[in-house]
Structure formats: C-alpha cells, structure tokens
Short mmCIF file of C-alpha atoms in Angstrom, two decimals:
data_model
loop_
_atom_site.label_atom_id
_atom_site.label_comp_id
_atom_site.label_asym_id
_atom_site.label_seq_id
_atom_site.Cartn_x
_atom_site.Cartn_y
_atom_site.Cartn_z
CA UNK T 1 -71.55 -32.08 -99.76
CA UNK T 2 -73.14 -29.38 -98.93
CA UNK T 3 -73.20 -28.84 -94.91
CA UNK T 4 -76.78 -29.87 -93.79
CA UNK T 5 -78.87 -27.31 -91.82
CA UNK T 6 -82.14 -27.70 -90.42
CA UNK T 7 -85.45 -24.91 -89.69
CA UNK T 8 -87.63 -26.22 -87.37
CA UNK T 9 -90.93 -23.80 -87.09
CA UNK T 10 -92.57 -24.13 -83.47
CA UNK T 11 -96.38 -23.81 -83.79
CA UNK T 12 -99.16 -24.28 -80.74
CA UNK T 13 -102.67 -23.79 -82.05
CA UNK T 14 -104.67 -21.67 -79.36
CA UNK T 15 -108.05 -21.25 -79.35
CA UNK T 16 -107.76 -18.07 -77.92
CA UNK T 17 -104.53 -15.57 -78.06
CA UNK T 18 -104.36 -12.41 -76.41
CA UNK T 19 -101.50 -11.30 -77.40
CA UNK T 20 -102.23 -11.41 -81.72
CA UNK T 21 -105.36 -12.93 -83.60
CA UNK T 22 -105.57 -16.45 -85.94
CA UNK T 23 -104.81 -14.58 -89.14
CA UNK T 24 -101.80 -12.82 -87.50
CA UNK T 25 -100.11 -15.79 -87.17
CA UNK T 26 -101.34 -17.39 -90.26
CA UNK T 27 -100.40 -14.60 -92.46
CA UNK T 28 -96.85 -15.31 -90.77
CA UNK T 29 -96.78 -18.57 -91.38
CA UNK T 30 -97.44 -18.12 -94.67
CA UNK T 31 -94.87 -15.63 -95.55
CA UNK T 32 -92.39 -18.26 -93.69
CA UNK T 33 -93.35 -20.82 -96.08
CA UNK T 34 -92.84 -18.51 -98.81
CA UNK T 35 -89.20 -17.32 -97.70
CA UNK T 36 -88.38 -21.14 -97.64
CA UNK T 37 -89.96 -21.81 -100.80
CA UNK T 38 -87.98 -18.42 -102.71
CA UNK T 39 -84.94 -20.08 -100.95
CA UNK T 40 -84.93 -23.65 -101.82
CA UNK T 41 -84.76 -24.76 -98.63
CA UNK T 42 -88.12 -27.06 -98.45
CA UNK T 43 -86.03 -30.31 -97.53
CA UNK T 44 -84.82 -28.77 -94.60
CA UNK T 45 -87.97 -27.80 -93.47
CA UNK T 46 -90.26 -29.10 -90.66
CA UNK T 47 -92.74 -28.15 -88.61
CA UNK T 48 -93.08 -29.29 -84.70
CA UNK T 49 -96.57 -29.06 -82.91
CA UNK T 50 -100.08 -28.41 -84.69
CA UNK T 51 -98.35 -28.93 -88.50
CA UNK T 52 -102.11 -30.43 -89.68
CA UNK T 53 -103.76 -26.95 -88.46
CA UNK T 54 -100.88 -25.15 -90.28
CA UNK T 55 -101.32 -27.18 -93.67
CA UNK T 56 -105.43 -27.46 -93.23
CA UNK T 57 -105.22 -23.17 -93.10
CA UNK T 58 -102.03 -22.77 -94.83
CA UNK T 59 -101.70 -24.31 -98.45
CA UNK T 60 -98.31 -22.85 -99.16
CA UNK T 61 -96.80 -25.34 -96.02
CA UNK T 62 -97.93 -28.34 -97.40
CA UNK T 63 -94.37 -29.08 -98.61
CA UNK T 64 -93.36 -28.88 -94.57
CA UNK T 65 -92.48 -32.46 -92.85
CA UNK T 66 -93.71 -33.40 -89.64
CA UNK T 67 -90.31 -34.86 -87.21
CA UNK T 68 -90.11 -38.32 -87.77
CA UNK T 69 -90.86 -40.23 -84.64
CA UNK T 70 -92.20 -37.40 -82.65
CA UNK T 71 -95.57 -37.12 -81.09
CA UNK T 72 -96.83 -33.76 -80.03
CA UNK T 73 -99.04 -34.02 -77.33
CA UNK T 74 -100.07 -30.06 -75.88
CA UNK T 75 -101.22 -31.13 -72.65
CA UNK T 76 -98.67 -33.35 -71.92
CA UNK T 77 -96.46 -30.28 -72.18
CA UNK T 78 -93.89 -30.17 -69.05
CA UNK T 79 -93.18 -27.46 -66.45
CA UNK T 80 -96.81 -27.90 -65.04
CA UNK T 81 -95.57 -27.39 -61.42
CA UNK T 82 -93.57 -24.47 -62.21
CA UNK T 83 -96.15 -22.99 -64.24
CA UNK T 84 -98.75 -23.30 -61.78
CA UNK T 85 -96.89 -21.34 -59.37
CA UNK T 86 -97.93 -18.45 -61.76
CA UNK T 87 -100.86 -16.37 -60.29
CA UNK T 88 -104.49 -16.61 -62.73
CA UNK T 89 -103.76 -12.91 -62.68
CA UNK T 90 -101.01 -12.37 -63.55
CA UNK T 91 -100.88 -10.33 -67.36
CA UNK T 92 -99.33 -11.34 -70.52
CA UNK T 93 -96.66 -9.17 -72.11
CA UNK T 94 -98.41 -6.48 -74.25
CA UNK T 95 -101.65 -8.29 -73.96
CA UNK T 96 -104.41 -6.49 -76.03
CA UNK T 97 -107.31 -8.76 -73.47
CA UNK T 98 -108.65 -6.15 -71.65
CA UNK T 99 -112.04 -6.85 -68.96
CA UNK T 100 -113.29 -3.55 -67.74
CA UNK T 101 -109.97 -1.22 -66.61
CA UNK T 102 -107.79 -4.19 -66.06
CA UNK T 103 -105.63 -6.06 -68.27
CA UNK T 104 -106.39 -9.84 -67.46
CA UNK T 105 -106.13 -13.37 -69.25
CA UNK T 106 -109.19 -16.16 -68.79
CA UNK T 107 -108.03 -17.92 -66.04
CA UNK T 108 -105.35 -20.37 -65.82
CA UNK T 109 -104.66 -19.10 -69.39
CA UNK T 110 -100.99 -17.79 -68.79
CA UNK T 111 -100.07 -20.98 -67.17
CA UNK T 112 -101.15 -22.81 -70.94
CA UNK T 113 -99.23 -20.23 -72.49
CA UNK T 114 -96.35 -20.47 -69.90
CA UNK T 115 -96.20 -24.23 -70.59
CA UNK T 116 -95.68 -23.57 -74.42
CA UNK T 117 -92.87 -20.84 -73.86
CA UNK T 118 -90.76 -22.85 -71.71
CA UNK T 119 -91.21 -26.21 -73.97
CA UNK T 120 -89.17 -24.11 -76.58
CA UNK T 121 -86.05 -25.03 -75.57
CA UNK T 122 -87.01 -28.46 -74.86
CA UNK T 123 -88.31 -28.53 -78.75
CA UNK T 124 -85.26 -27.12 -80.15
CA UNK T 125 -83.57 -30.12 -78.34
CA UNK T 126 -86.02 -32.82 -79.63
CA UNK T 127 -85.79 -31.59 -82.80
CA UNK T 128 -81.82 -31.46 -83.09
CA UNK T 129 -81.85 -35.25 -81.61
CA UNK T 130 -83.90 -36.46 -84.36
CA UNK T 131 -82.54 -35.06 -87.17
CA UNK T 132 -78.88 -34.56 -86.42
CA UNK T 133 -77.83 -37.82 -86.24
CA UNK T 134 -73.76 -37.54 -86.49
CA UNK T 135 -72.24 -35.38 -83.96
CA UNK T 136 -71.04 -31.81 -85.14
CA UNK T 137 -72.81 -32.54 -88.64
CA UNK T 138 -75.07 -29.90 -88.96
CA UNK T 139 -76.42 -26.44 -88.05
CA UNK T 140 -80.44 -26.41 -86.50
CA UNK T 141 -82.91 -23.42 -86.03
CA UNK T 142 -85.72 -23.61 -83.91
CA UNK T 143 -87.95 -20.58 -85.47
CA UNK T 144 -91.47 -18.90 -84.06
CA UNK T 145 -94.27 -18.66 -86.18
CA UNK T 146 -94.64 -14.97 -87.12
CA UNK T 147 -90.60 -14.07 -87.70
CA UNK T 148 -90.35 -10.99 -90.41
CA UNK T 149 -87.99 -11.53 -93.25
CA UNK T 150 -85.44 -9.79 -91.63
CA UNK T 151 -85.15 -12.31 -88.79
CA UNK T 152 -85.28 -14.87 -91.49
CA UNK T 153 -82.04 -13.39 -92.97
CA UNK T 154 -80.28 -13.80 -89.89
CA UNK T 155 -81.22 -16.85 -89.40
CA UNK T 156 -79.76 -18.47 -92.70
CA UNK T 157 -76.80 -16.52 -92.39
CA UNK T 158 -76.13 -18.08 -89.00
CA UNK T 159 -76.87 -21.50 -90.89
CA UNK T 160 -75.14 -20.52 -93.81
CA UNK T 161 -71.83 -19.08 -92.11
CA UNK T 162 -68.90 -20.99 -92.82
CA UNK T 163 -66.45 -20.28 -89.98
CA UNK T 164 -69.00 -21.70 -87.56
CA UNK T 165 -68.38 -24.91 -88.96
CA UNK T 166 -64.94 -25.63 -86.87
CA UNK T 167 -67.13 -24.00 -83.86
CA UNK T 168 -68.03 -25.66 -80.94
CA UNK T 169 -71.85 -25.87 -80.61
CA UNK T 170 -73.59 -22.58 -78.82
CA UNK T 171 -76.65 -21.20 -78.70
CA UNK T 172 -77.39 -18.60 -81.08
CA UNK T 173 -80.35 -15.90 -80.29
CA UNK T 174 -81.24 -12.09 -80.44
CA UNK T 175 -80.19 -9.25 -78.15
CA UNK T 176 -82.26 -6.61 -77.51
CA UNK T 177 -80.38 -3.47 -78.44
CA UNK T 178 -82.62 -1.90 -75.18
CA UNK T 179 -84.83 -3.40 -72.47
CA UNK T 180 -88.56 -3.05 -73.14
CA UNK T 181 -89.81 0.48 -71.28
CA UNK T 182 -93.10 -0.97 -70.40
CA UNK T 183 -93.43 -3.43 -67.30
CA UNK T 184 -92.84 -7.12 -68.43
CA UNK T 185 -96.40 -8.73 -68.47
CA UNK T 186 -97.91 -4.97 -68.13
CA UNK T 187 -97.65 -5.32 -63.84
CA UNK T 188 -96.24 -2.61 -61.86
CA UNK T 189 -94.79 -5.24 -59.74
CA UNK T 190 -92.87 -7.07 -62.59
CA UNK T 191 -90.13 -4.97 -63.24
CA UNK T 192 -87.37 -7.91 -64.35
CA UNK T 193 -86.97 -7.26 -67.78
CA UNK T 194 -85.45 -9.63 -70.69
CA UNK T 195 -82.77 -8.41 -72.80
CA UNK T 196 -82.94 -12.07 -75.16
CA UNK T 197 -85.45 -12.29 -77.61
CA UNK T 198 -86.54 -15.92 -78.27
CA UNK T 199 -87.79 -15.48 -81.58
CA UNK T 200 -85.50 -17.63 -82.78
CA UNK T 201 -83.00 -19.72 -82.02
CA UNK T 202 -79.90 -21.77 -83.33
CA UNK T 203 -77.91 -23.91 -82.41
CA UNK T 204 -74.64 -24.73 -84.88
CA UNK T 205 -72.81 -28.04 -84.88
CA UNK T 206 -75.19 -29.63 -82.49
CA UNK T 207 -74.47 -32.82 -80.38
CA UNK T 208 -76.70 -34.64 -77.76
CA UNK T 209 -74.33 -33.83 -75.06
CA UNK T 210 -74.78 -30.33 -75.14
CA UNK T 211 -78.46 -30.64 -76.38
CA UNK T 212 -78.75 -31.91 -72.65
CA UNK T 213 -76.76 -29.71 -71.40
CA UNK T 214 -78.69 -26.96 -72.79
CA UNK T 215 -81.82 -28.81 -71.50
CA UNK T 216 -80.92 -29.52 -67.64
CA UNK T 217 -79.38 -25.83 -67.67
CA UNK T 218 -82.59 -23.75 -68.55
CA UNK T 219 -84.99 -26.40 -66.71
CA UNK T 220 -82.89 -25.61 -63.21
CA UNK T 221 -82.87 -21.92 -64.10
CA UNK T 222 -86.92 -22.25 -64.47
CA UNK T 223 -87.51 -24.54 -61.47
CA UNK T 224 -85.51 -21.56 -59.16
CA UNK T 225 -87.71 -18.93 -60.78
CA UNK T 226 -90.78 -20.34 -59.93
CA UNK T 227 -89.69 -21.71 -56.33
CA UNK T 228 -89.53 -18.57 -55.10
CA UNK T 229 -93.14 -17.95 -55.42
CA UNK T 230 -93.19 -14.63 -55.60
CA UNK T 231 -97.30 -12.95 -56.54
CA UNK T 232 -95.90 -13.13 -60.27
CA UNK T 233 -92.97 -14.57 -60.83
CA UNK T 234 -92.39 -12.46 -64.25
CA UNK T 235 -91.26 -15.44 -66.59
CA UNK T 236 -91.39 -16.28 -69.74
CA UNK T 237 -88.70 -18.47 -72.15
CA UNK T 238 -86.94 -15.08 -72.47
CA UNK T 239 -86.69 -13.96 -68.88
CA UNK T 240 -84.86 -17.58 -68.57
CA UNK T 241 -82.47 -17.46 -70.89
CA UNK T 242 -81.50 -13.98 -69.73
CA UNK T 243 -81.00 -15.23 -66.55
CA UNK T 244 -79.00 -17.76 -67.88
CA UNK T 245 -76.81 -15.44 -70.19
CA UNK T 246 -76.66 -12.67 -67.32
CA UNK T 247 -76.19 -14.48 -63.95
CA UNK T 248 -73.15 -16.78 -64.35
CA UNK T 249 -70.74 -16.07 -67.04
CA UNK T 250 -68.52 -19.43 -67.17
CA UNK T 251 -72.30 -21.34 -67.77
CA UNK T 252 -73.14 -18.42 -70.09
CA UNK T 253 -69.69 -18.57 -72.11
CA UNK T 254 -70.62 -22.27 -72.40
CA UNK T 255 -73.99 -21.84 -73.96
CA UNK T 256 -74.33 -18.61 -76.17
CA UNK T 257 -72.47 -17.82 -79.03
CA UNK T 258 -71.07 -14.28 -78.45
CA UNK T 259 -71.60 -11.64 -79.52
CA UNK T 260 -75.13 -12.00 -79.37
CA UNK T 261 -77.06 -10.47 -82.56
CA UNK T 262 -79.02 -7.38 -82.05
CA UNK T 263 -82.58 -6.96 -82.91
#
C-alpha cells in the first residue's frame, strides 16, 4: 500500500494585492495544477481557501478537491487583535504600491494580509486533522499559490522520503541562504530579518498531538510579538517561525526537522 501524502494549496483571493498582481497568482496556480497532473498527484491535491475562484479562472485546477467538512470564511480568520496592533503605515515586504514618494498600503490593508499570513500554520493543522485520520500515517504539505517547480520538487522529495516514514513528526521548511538585504517591510526601523521561508510547510508523520503543539507555540509567539506594541512590529508568519526556530533550541528541536532545506 502506498504511503499516503497530501498537498494542500492555500489561496485567499484579494481584490488588491500590493506585492503581485492577480495574473501573477493565476499563472502560479496554473503551473501548480499542471505540475500536479504531470506527476499523477490529482488524488492528493486539495485547495484550502477560495477554491471556487480558482477553478473559475484556472480550468486546469478543476480536478482539485475541497477539504471535506471545512468552511473557509476569510472575514472570520483569527488573530484580529494581534494584527490590529500593527500600524496602518507599516509597509509590506517588497511592496510595489506607491503613493507619491512613500511606499504605503491602503488603510488597514496590512491587518488583512497579516490575518491571512498568520492563519497559514493553523490552515496546515486544520487540513491535516481532516485528511489524516490515523496517527502517523501520512505526510502533508501546505503550499503557497505561486511557488515554482524547483520548490514543488523539494516538496515532493520530502513527501516521498522513505527515511521519514520512521521519524517522529516534524515541520519542514526552507531556510534562506542569507538574510534578505532589504529592511523588512521596507522600513528603516524594521530591522528584524527572517531566516525561514514559508512558501511551503511540510509535516511528516502528522499526528493531532503534534498539530496542537505547533499551533499553540506559533500562536503564543505571535501574541508575544504583538504585545510589544512597537511602532512597527515587522512580523508575518515567516518572522514568527524564525523566532520559534532561533529563540529556544528545545522548542525548535521538538518542532522543526533539521537540517532545514536551503533555497
């Protein structure tokens, strides 16, 4: 019997995205669905989020499945209080939206983006809880909507790795070779740099116990960051995961698979 694997694409459609235009994401989604078909993974592929929008605009994805018994309501995403602590003037990383000489987001838009980012870990846990019904009997990946084939190949290698079938559950992610040269969110006062990339998150041998642990530690770290109430906390899901990886080795060793994969 083949070892079960699951690939879940996380996509939330926005009427405006300051980082990339809509076509960028649609092209990325199309590429993902074609990759899934080329590798005969249709039965393993799900969309968490705005699946109806995806299949309407990307016919190549019509074979995708919705997560059973899961309703996605973007206006009900958690972490409102934490994300509301971000100033509206805090800039998005590498944003191309410009007003005069300033790189700014529309009012309160970062708060919306923040809640979408911060839900990523919980989306992984929710999807795994629904799809993996027997303890330690499946690997699961949560992927962004616009990752390239190089990243797809890395995800597939993790999901199919024989040696991981006997390992305890751990989170697999990519690590930057070096920290980004630009200030985070484009602000001079936002100097905290992430070392982890969250374009894909994979858990081998997922168990509900591991999911609860990952979710609770991620949320606790997010709350600590938000509670600092600095002018621009400069966090997204990558910043929170980076802090979990760097700040406490005992926590890190119980969550992350080492060595991390490099971009």
